[in-house]
Short mmCIF file of C-alpha atoms in Angstrom, two decimals:
data_model
loop_
_atom_site.label_atom_id
_atom_site.label_comp_id
_atom_site.label_asym_id
_atom_site.label_seq_id
_atom_site.Cartn_x
_atom_site.Cartn_y
_atom_site.Cartn_z
CA UNK A 1 55.38 -8.25 -37.40
CA UNK A 2 52.57 -9.15 -34.93
CA UNK A 3 51.29 -6.87 -32.62
CA UNK A 4 50.02 -7.88 -29.14
CA UNK A 5 48.53 -6.13 -26.29
CA UNK A 6 50.69 -6.86 -23.44
CA UNK A 7 49.10 -4.81 -20.40
CA UNK A 8 45.84 -6.90 -19.76
CA UNK A 9 45.73 -8.66 -16.78
CA UNK A 10 44.78 -12.23 -16.33
CA UNK A 11 41.58 -12.98 -14.25
CA UNK A 12 41.30 -16.14 -12.55
CA UNK A 13 37.68 -17.07 -12.00
CA UNK A 14 37.03 -18.13 -8.28
CA UNK A 15 37.01 -22.08 -8.00
CA UNK A 16 34.33 -23.96 -6.17
CA UNK A 17 36.62 -24.51 -3.04
CA UNK A 18 37.24 -20.76 -2.39
CA UNK A 19 33.58 -19.66 -2.47
CA UNK A 20 32.52 -21.32 0.94
CA UNK A 21 35.41 -19.56 2.92
CA UNK A 22 34.18 -16.44 1.12
CA UNK A 23 30.55 -17.12 2.32
CA UNK A 24 31.72 -18.33 5.72
CA UNK A 25 32.98 -15.47 7.23
CA UNK A 26 31.33 -14.60 10.22
CA UNK A 27 29.86 -10.81 10.11
CA UNK A 28 30.12 -9.13 13.20
CA UNK A 29 26.71 -8.71 14.85
CA UNK A 30 25.80 -4.88 15.73
CA UNK A 31 24.84 -5.20 19.72
CA UNK A 32 22.04 -4.43 21.15
CA UNK A 33 20.80 -0.57 21.69
CA UNK A 34 21.92 0.16 25.50
CA UNK A 35 24.23 -2.17 25.65
CA UNK A 36 27.98 -2.44 25.77
CA UNK A 37 31.19 -4.39 27.18
CA UNK A 38 32.58 -3.35 30.28
CA UNK A 39 36.62 -1.69 29.70
CA UNK A 40 37.62 -3.97 32.71
CA UNK A 41 35.99 -7.32 32.54
CA UNK A 42 33.69 -7.15 28.94
CA UNK A 43 30.85 -8.13 31.02
CA UNK A 44 27.68 -6.21 29.12
CA UNK A 45 26.85 -3.32 30.90
CA UNK A 46 23.51 -0.61 30.92
CA UNK A 47 23.46 2.67 31.50
CA UNK A 48 21.51 3.65 34.68
CA UNK A 49 20.44 7.34 33.15
CA UNK A 50 22.69 9.15 35.13
CA UNK A 51 26.24 9.34 33.54
CA UNK A 52 28.02 10.02 37.13
CA UNK A 53 26.87 7.70 38.71
CA UNK A 54 27.78 5.31 35.77
CA UNK A 55 31.33 6.21 36.39
CA UNK A 56 31.24 5.29 40.07
CA UNK A 57 30.06 1.53 39.51
CA UNK A 58 33.42 -0.18 39.87
CA UNK A 59 35.08 1.25 36.90
CA UNK A 60 32.74 -0.87 34.47
CA UNK A 61 31.27 2.69 32.75
CA UNK A 62 27.57 1.06 33.68
CA UNK A 63 25.49 -1.24 35.66
CA UNK A 64 26.41 -4.96 34.90
CA UNK A 65 23.75 -7.00 33.74
CA UNK A 66 22.50 -9.83 35.65
CA UNK A 67 23.07 -7.73 39.06
CA UNK A 68 21.02 -5.22 41.36
CA UNK A 69 21.33 -2.02 43.09
CA UNK A 70 19.31 -1.17 46.45
CA UNK A 71 19.25 2.58 47.11
CA UNK A 72 18.77 3.09 50.84
CA UNK A 73 17.39 6.60 51.72
CA UNK A 74 16.92 8.46 55.16
CA UNK A 75 14.71 10.99 55.96
CA UNK A 76 11.44 12.07 53.91
CA UNK A 77 12.79 13.16 50.48
CA UNK A 78 12.53 11.45 47.52
CA UNK A 79 15.66 11.65 46.00
CA UNK A 80 15.89 7.66 45.03
CA UNK A 81 12.57 8.13 43.29
CA UNK A 82 14.62 10.22 41.02
CA UNK A 83 17.09 7.78 40.16
CA UNK A 84 14.49 5.25 39.57
CA UNK A 85 12.97 7.32 37.10
CA UNK A 86 16.10 7.96 35.01
CA UNK A 87 16.98 4.57 34.90
CA UNK A 88 13.43 3.82 33.64
CA UNK A 89 13.65 6.40 31.47
CA UNK A 90 16.99 5.40 29.99
CA UNK A 91 15.25 1.77 29.37
CA UNK A 92 12.15 2.73 27.25
CA UNK A 93 14.47 4.98 25.30
CA UNK A 94 16.97 2.09 24.83
CA UNK A 95 13.94 -0.25 23.87
CA UNK A 96 13.98 -2.40 26.93
CA UNK A 97 11.63 -4.12 28.72
CA UNK A 98 10.69 -2.13 32.04
CA UNK A 99 8.77 -4.21 34.66
CA UNK A 100 7.52 -1.88 37.82
CA UNK A 101 6.55 -3.56 40.91
CA UNK A 102 3.87 -1.80 43.37
CA UNK A 103 3.41 1.44 42.09
CA UNK A 104 0.58 2.23 39.34
CA UNK A 105 0.59 3.29 35.55
CA UNK A 106 1.01 7.10 36.86
CA UNK A 107 4.38 6.78 37.61
CA UNK A 108 4.99 5.84 34.11
CA UNK A 109 3.58 9.14 33.40
CA UNK A 110 5.82 10.93 35.54
CA UNK A 111 9.06 10.15 34.09
CA UNK A 112 11.18 13.00 33.16
CA UNK A 113 11.58 13.87 28.63
CA UNK A 114 14.49 13.89 26.73
CA UNK A 115 16.54 17.18 26.89
CA UNK A 116 16.71 19.29 23.58
CA UNK A 117 14.09 17.61 21.91
CA UNK A 118 12.34 20.44 20.76
CA UNK A 119 12.84 21.10 17.22
CA UNK A 120 15.05 24.42 16.42
CA UNK A 121 13.69 27.17 14.79
CA UNK A 122 16.79 27.91 12.60
CA UNK A 123 16.18 28.30 8.96
CA UNK A 124 17.72 24.83 7.22
CA UNK A 125 20.29 25.73 5.07
CA UNK A 126 19.90 24.91 1.29
CA UNK A 127 20.90 22.05 -0.32
CA UNK A 128 23.93 22.30 -2.85
CA UNK A 129 23.63 21.01 -5.90
CA UNK A 130 26.84 18.11 -6.75
CA UNK A 131 26.67 19.12 -10.51
CA UNK A 132 27.00 22.61 -9.67
CA UNK A 133 29.70 22.39 -7.26
CA UNK A 134 31.98 19.99 -9.63
CA UNK A 135 35.02 21.17 -10.70
CA UNK A 136 35.92 22.59 -14.05
CA UNK A 137 38.66 20.78 -15.17
CA UNK A 138 39.93 19.34 -18.76
CA UNK A 139 37.65 16.57 -20.59
CA UNK A 140 40.35 14.12 -20.90
CA UNK A 141 40.87 14.00 -17.52
CA UNK A 142 37.17 13.89 -16.61
CA UNK A 143 37.13 10.11 -16.63
CA UNK A 144 40.27 9.46 -14.89
CA UNK A 145 40.57 6.16 -12.98
CA UNK A 146 37.31 5.06 -14.71
CA UNK A 147 39.01 3.31 -17.32
CA UNK A 148 38.68 0.07 -15.54
CA UNK A 149 34.77 -0.04 -14.88
CA UNK A 150 34.02 -1.55 -18.56
CA UNK A 151 35.99 -4.64 -17.42
CA UNK A 152 34.50 -7.57 -15.58
CA UNK A 153 35.71 -7.04 -12.06
CA UNK A 154 36.90 -3.72 -12.77
CA UNK A 155 37.18 -1.06 -9.76
CA UNK A 156 36.21 2.51 -10.28
CA UNK A 157 37.85 4.43 -7.39
CA UNK A 158 35.27 7.02 -5.39
CA UNK A 159 36.43 9.88 -5.72
CA UNK A 160 33.21 11.92 -4.24
CA UNK A 161 33.04 13.37 -0.94
CA UNK A 162 32.88 10.94 2.14
CA UNK A 163 30.73 10.28 4.92
CA UNK A 164 29.73 13.57 6.37
CA UNK A 165 30.68 13.75 10.37
CA UNK A 166 26.66 14.28 10.94
CA UNK A 167 26.10 10.83 9.44
CA UNK A 168 29.07 8.91 11.40
CA UNK A 169 27.28 10.28 14.51
CA UNK A 170 23.95 9.56 13.52
CA UNK A 171 25.09 5.77 13.15
CA UNK A 172 26.40 5.39 16.59
CA UNK A 173 23.86 4.96 19.15
CA UNK A 174 23.69 6.84 22.76
CA UNK A 175 24.65 4.67 25.97
CA UNK A 176 23.10 7.38 28.06
CA UNK A 177 20.88 10.20 27.57
CA UNK A 178 20.16 13.45 29.26
CA UNK A 179 17.05 14.21 30.82
CA UNK A 180 14.71 17.05 31.66
CA UNK A 181 13.10 16.61 35.03
CA UNK A 182 10.77 19.36 33.91
CA UNK A 183 9.57 17.52 30.75
CA UNK A 184 7.35 14.55 30.36
CA UNK A 185 8.77 11.39 28.66
CA UNK A 186 6.47 10.66 25.34
CA UNK A 187 6.61 6.87 25.55
CA UNK A 188 6.69 5.13 22.21
CA UNK A 189 3.90 2.89 21.07
CA UNK A 190 6.40 0.00 20.48
CA UNK A 191 7.48 -0.04 24.04
CA UNK A 192 6.77 -2.87 26.69
CA UNK A 193 6.15 -1.68 30.12
CA UNK A 194 4.91 -4.62 32.53
CA UNK A 195 2.71 -3.03 35.66
CA UNK A 196 3.11 -5.83 38.79
CA UNK A 197 0.47 -4.51 41.30
CA UNK A 198 0.71 -5.18 44.75
CA UNK A 199 -2.38 -4.81 47.58
CA UNK A 200 -1.74 -3.18 50.33
CA UNK A 201 -4.83 -4.99 52.59
CA UNK A 202 -4.00 -8.57 51.35
CA UNK A 203 -5.15 -11.16 54.05
CA UNK A 204 -2.00 -12.29 55.81
CA UNK A 205 -2.72 -15.62 54.88
CA UNK A 206 -1.37 -14.88 51.42
CA UNK A 207 1.89 -14.67 50.34
CA UNK A 208 2.60 -10.58 49.66
CA UNK A 209 5.59 -11.75 46.81
CA UNK A 210 4.22 -14.77 45.30
CA UNK A 211 2.73 -12.80 42.42
CA UNK A 212 5.32 -10.60 41.65
CA UNK A 213 8.12 -13.48 41.34
CA UNK A 214 5.75 -15.54 39.05
CA UNK A 215 4.66 -12.22 36.73
CA UNK A 216 8.38 -11.77 36.52
CA UNK A 217 9.51 -15.32 35.24
CA UNK A 218 6.59 -15.07 32.93
CA UNK A 219 7.35 -11.47 31.46
CA UNK A 220 11.12 -12.99 30.64
CA UNK A 221 9.73 -16.49 29.32
CA UNK A 222 7.37 -14.96 26.85
CA UNK A 223 9.89 -12.28 25.45
CA UNK A 224 12.58 -12.96 22.73
CA UNK A 225 15.79 -14.36 23.63
CA UNK A 226 17.30 -11.09 22.60
CA UNK A 227 15.53 -8.43 25.01
CA UNK A 228 16.72 -6.61 28.04
CA UNK A 229 14.69 -6.39 30.99
CA UNK A 230 14.88 -3.64 33.75
CA UNK A 231 13.25 -4.31 37.18
CA UNK A 232 12.09 -1.40 39.09
CA UNK A 233 10.77 -1.81 42.66
CA UNK A 234 10.10 1.50 44.21
CA UNK A 235 9.59 2.22 48.26
CA UNK A 236 9.83 -1.66 48.68
CA UNK A 237 7.94 -2.88 52.07
CA UNK A 238 6.31 0.92 52.36
CA UNK A 239 2.99 0.64 53.89
CA UNK A 240 1.28 2.76 50.87
CA UNK A 241 1.83 -0.11 48.09
CA UNK A 242 2.87 -3.05 50.58
CA UNK A 243 0.79 -5.30 53.22
CA UNK A 244 1.95 -5.24 56.63
CA UNK A 245 3.16 -8.83 57.04
CA UNK A 246 5.24 -8.25 53.82
CA UNK A 247 8.21 -6.90 55.99
CA UNK A 248 8.53 -10.17 57.88
CA UNK A 249 11.89 -11.42 57.25
CA UNK A 250 10.17 -15.53 55.94
CA UNK A 251 8.55 -13.55 53.10
CA UNK A 252 10.71 -10.23 52.03
CA UNK A 253 14.21 -12.44 52.08
CA UNK A 254 12.94 -15.07 50.06
CA UNK A 255 11.74 -12.80 47.77
CA UNK A 256 15.14 -11.42 47.61
CA UNK A 257 16.52 -15.03 47.05
CA UNK A 258 14.20 -15.60 44.08
CA UNK A 259 15.36 -12.01 42.63
CA UNK A 260 18.55 -12.71 43.25
CA UNK A 261 18.36 -16.38 41.77
CA UNK A 262 16.27 -14.70 38.41
CA UNK A 263 19.06 -12.62 37.71
CA UNK A 264 21.57 -15.10 37.69
CA UNK A 265 19.71 -17.35 35.38
CA UNK A 266 19.34 -14.59 32.79
CA UNK A 267 23.01 -12.81 33.65
CA UNK A 268 22.95 -11.23 30.00
CA UNK A 269 19.82 -10.00 29.96
CA UNK A 270 18.19 -8.68 33.33
CA UNK A 271 19.13 -5.74 35.81
CA UNK A 272 17.02 -4.78 38.86
CA UNK A 273 17.11 -1.75 41.09
CA UNK A 274 15.49 -1.62 44.17
CA UNK A 275 14.92 1.63 46.71
CA UNK A 276 13.87 1.10 50.68
CA UNK A 277 12.85 4.00 53.03
CA UNK A 278 15.48 3.65 55.61
CA UNK A 279 13.10 6.06 58.03
CA UNK A 280 10.84 2.83 58.28
CA UNK A 281 13.37 0.42 58.61
CA UNK A 282 16.34 1.42 59.88
CA UNK A 283 19.82 0.28 58.58
CA UNK A 284 21.08 -1.52 61.72
CA UNK A 285 18.38 -3.66 61.84
CA UNK A 286 18.92 -7.75 60.91
CA UNK A 287 16.09 -7.32 57.91
CA UNK A 288 17.92 -4.65 55.97
CA UNK A 289 21.70 -5.99 56.80
CA UNK A 290 19.88 -9.47 54.96
CA UNK A 291 18.82 -7.28 52.18
CA UNK A 292 22.25 -5.26 51.67
CA UNK A 293 24.00 -8.92 51.56
CA UNK A 294 21.56 -10.33 49.21
CA UNK A 295 21.88 -7.32 46.90
CA UNK A 296 24.76 -7.01 44.61
CA UNK A 297 25.39 -2.95 45.13
CA UNK A 298 24.18 -0.88 47.67
CA UNK A 299 23.92 3.11 48.04
CA UNK A 300 22.72 5.12 50.61
CA UNK A 301 21.60 8.82 50.09
CA UNK A 302 21.52 11.07 53.69
CA UNK A 303 19.70 14.19 52.54
CA UNK A 304 20.58 17.48 54.49
CA UNK A 305 18.14 18.25 57.19
CA UNK A 306 16.17 21.57 56.60
CA UNK A 307 18.21 23.13 59.30
CA UNK A 308 21.36 23.81 57.28
CA UNK A 309 19.46 25.65 54.61
CA UNK A 310 20.76 28.70 55.76
CA UNK A 311 23.67 30.66 54.03
CA UNK A 312 26.04 29.60 56.66
CA UNK A 313 25.53 26.32 56.50
CA UNK A 314 27.07 22.98 55.26
CA UNK A 315 24.78 22.45 52.69
CA UNK A 316 25.69 25.69 50.83
CA UNK A 317 29.49 26.26 51.45
CA UNK A 318 30.41 22.48 52.24
CA UNK A 319 31.93 20.80 48.72
CA UNK A 320 31.01 23.71 46.44
CA UNK A 321 33.03 25.87 44.42
CA UNK A 322 32.26 29.05 43.05
CA UNK A 323 29.42 29.02 40.34
CA UNK A 324 28.59 25.49 41.03
CA UNK A 325 25.22 24.03 42.54
CA UNK A 326 25.02 23.59 46.14
CA UNK A 327 25.58 19.79 46.98
CA UNK A 328 22.08 18.42 48.70
CA UNK A 329 23.30 15.39 50.47
CA UNK A 330 25.94 12.81 51.17
CA UNK A 331 26.15 10.01 49.30
CA UNK A 332 27.72 6.35 50.26
CA UNK A 333 28.76 3.17 48.18
CA UNK A 334 28.57 0.58 50.46
CA UNK A 335 28.66 -2.11 48.00
CA UNK A 336 29.65 -2.39 44.45
CA UNK A 337 27.30 -4.48 41.80
CA UNK A 338 30.44 -5.84 40.28
CA UNK A 339 34.26 -6.48 41.56
CA UNK A 340 37.48 -7.38 39.60
CA UNK A 341 40.25 -8.79 40.78
CA UNK A 342 42.10 -5.64 41.92
CA UNK A 343 39.06 -5.19 44.24
CA UNK A 344 36.87 -2.18 45.98
CA UNK A 345 39.73 0.18 45.83
CA UNK A 346 41.73 -0.81 43.00
CA UNK A 347 39.99 1.21 40.27
CA UNK A 348 39.97 4.95 40.41
CA UNK A 349 36.37 6.32 40.69
CA UNK A 350 34.74 3.49 42.54
CA UNK A 351 33.90 5.99 45.38
CA UNK A 352 33.58 3.33 47.99
CA UNK A 353 34.66 4.51 51.13
CA UNK A 354 34.98 8.14 50.11
CA UNK A 355 33.04 11.09 50.91
CA UNK A 356 30.73 11.99 48.25
CA UNK A 357 28.09 14.74 47.89
CA UNK A 358 24.59 14.91 45.34
CA UNK A 359 23.29 17.21 43.75
CA UNK A 360 19.77 16.97 41.67
CA UNK A 361 18.97 19.75 39.68
CA UNK A 362 16.72 20.22 36.36
CA UNK A 363 18.96 18.21 34.02
CA UNK A 364 21.23 16.43 36.17
CA UNK A 365 22.24 13.74 39.11
CA UNK A 366 25.31 14.99 39.44
CA UNK A 367 27.84 12.82 42.23
CA UNK A 368 30.98 14.40 43.41
CA UNK A 369 33.51 14.46 46.04
CA UNK A 370 32.61 16.33 48.70
CA UNK A 371 35.10 18.30 51.13
CA UNK A 372 34.76 21.02 53.92
CA UNK A 373 35.42 24.43 53.08
CA UNK A 374 38.13 26.70 54.91
CA UNK A 375 37.10 28.29 57.71
CA UNK A 376 36.55 31.66 56.37
CA UNK A 377 34.87 33.34 59.56
CA UNK A 378 37.77 31.94 61.66
CA UNK A 379 40.44 33.28 59.00
CA UNK A 380 39.23 36.56 58.60
CA UNK A 381 38.93 37.20 62.66
CA UNK A 382 42.41 35.81 63.23
CA UNK A 383 44.19 38.26 60.66
CA UNK A 384 42.02 40.95 62.28
CA UNK A 385 43.39 40.26 65.72
CA UNK A 386 46.79 40.06 64.04
CA UNK A 387 46.53 43.16 62.60
CA UNK A 388 45.20 44.84 65.65
CA UNK A 389 47.84 43.47 67.77
CA UNK A 390 50.32 44.55 65.24
CA UNK A 391 49.01 48.11 65.37
CA UNK A 392 49.23 48.36 69.17
CA UNK A 393 52.52 47.28 69.34
CA UNK A 394 53.64 49.79 67.10
CA UNK A 395 51.43 52.57 68.37
CA UNK A 396 53.04 52.41 71.65
CA UNK A 397 56.62 52.98 70.35
CA UNK A 398 58.13 56.18 69.25
CA UNK A 399 59.45 57.04 65.83
CA UNK A 400 62.69 57.29 67.22
CA UNK A 401 62.48 53.78 68.62
CA UNK A 402 61.85 52.01 65.01
CA UNK A 403 64.56 50.44 64.08
CA UNK A 404 64.78 49.96 60.00
#
């Protein structure tokens, strides 16, 4: 009687026709750092460096690439400058190319640093050796599941511990970081920062924005095709950085047209953020209205005046709850950067037409709905008046006249 081994699997070698199919499988490319698709339209978005602001940009959870935002601020404060610094610091951390127009190199040295980057003083736990932690089992079960490893094509199951949660979190890139205004950002040596200077005393015969437009186009053309660019223009048309004739419509509006054309030419690579002081250029003027029309998004900041800093003022009581920071001004969305077929008010959290307030603290720029508090003084006076009238009414009546 011949003995025949019957439990041996028959392996078939791959043919030449199957190898191209295996090699031709498309591998999913990893997304660029700091880029994620919009949950509504799938358009690439970047973070502004402020998580609360990302949540109000039309439901896209970030600023859509190929768009621009104009931030208007009234008064002599510089809250809009803090927004630009968060936007620039986020771009440097993500490895994006940052182009800064008008201001000097000192502006980069004032960028906020990452919060919580200091090394912890706690001692690290000693690593546990895998062999020491090995379970003591019978020798016949020690190599269970590994008998197929000697065969060609055999699979040895992995019975070791799976990847830890910290390793999985480290592999996921952070979309929006937390910054600390009390710290200073340590710029990596590999970061690309381009400064485009302006001459406030340039002659009127020279085009003020001609060199700015050519520098932006040249920097984008000289960079790799996969690079992302953030264009930052602080305090546009300010006399401290721009010549007087830069505010004429034939120069200023032409520059905004050129910037809009650059954004449309590179819709997946370039984004822009501009601040404009409305204390010098009123929002009702034709120049500012045309600037709002040529920009994709418009945000207006209205800081509370100094006379409202008292304890009973609106700035300290309005819109704030117990344990929360007091609002420092009002914020209005006049225009969203990217709309969908739902419109401006079709997405929850858009903020168009809503009463919003902002608070700038050491580690965050918080945007939340604004609501007036109850009139506590009037309510207390009304309750005191009612109690006084009831006491006077009861005081004039005798004990026998009171009917229970």
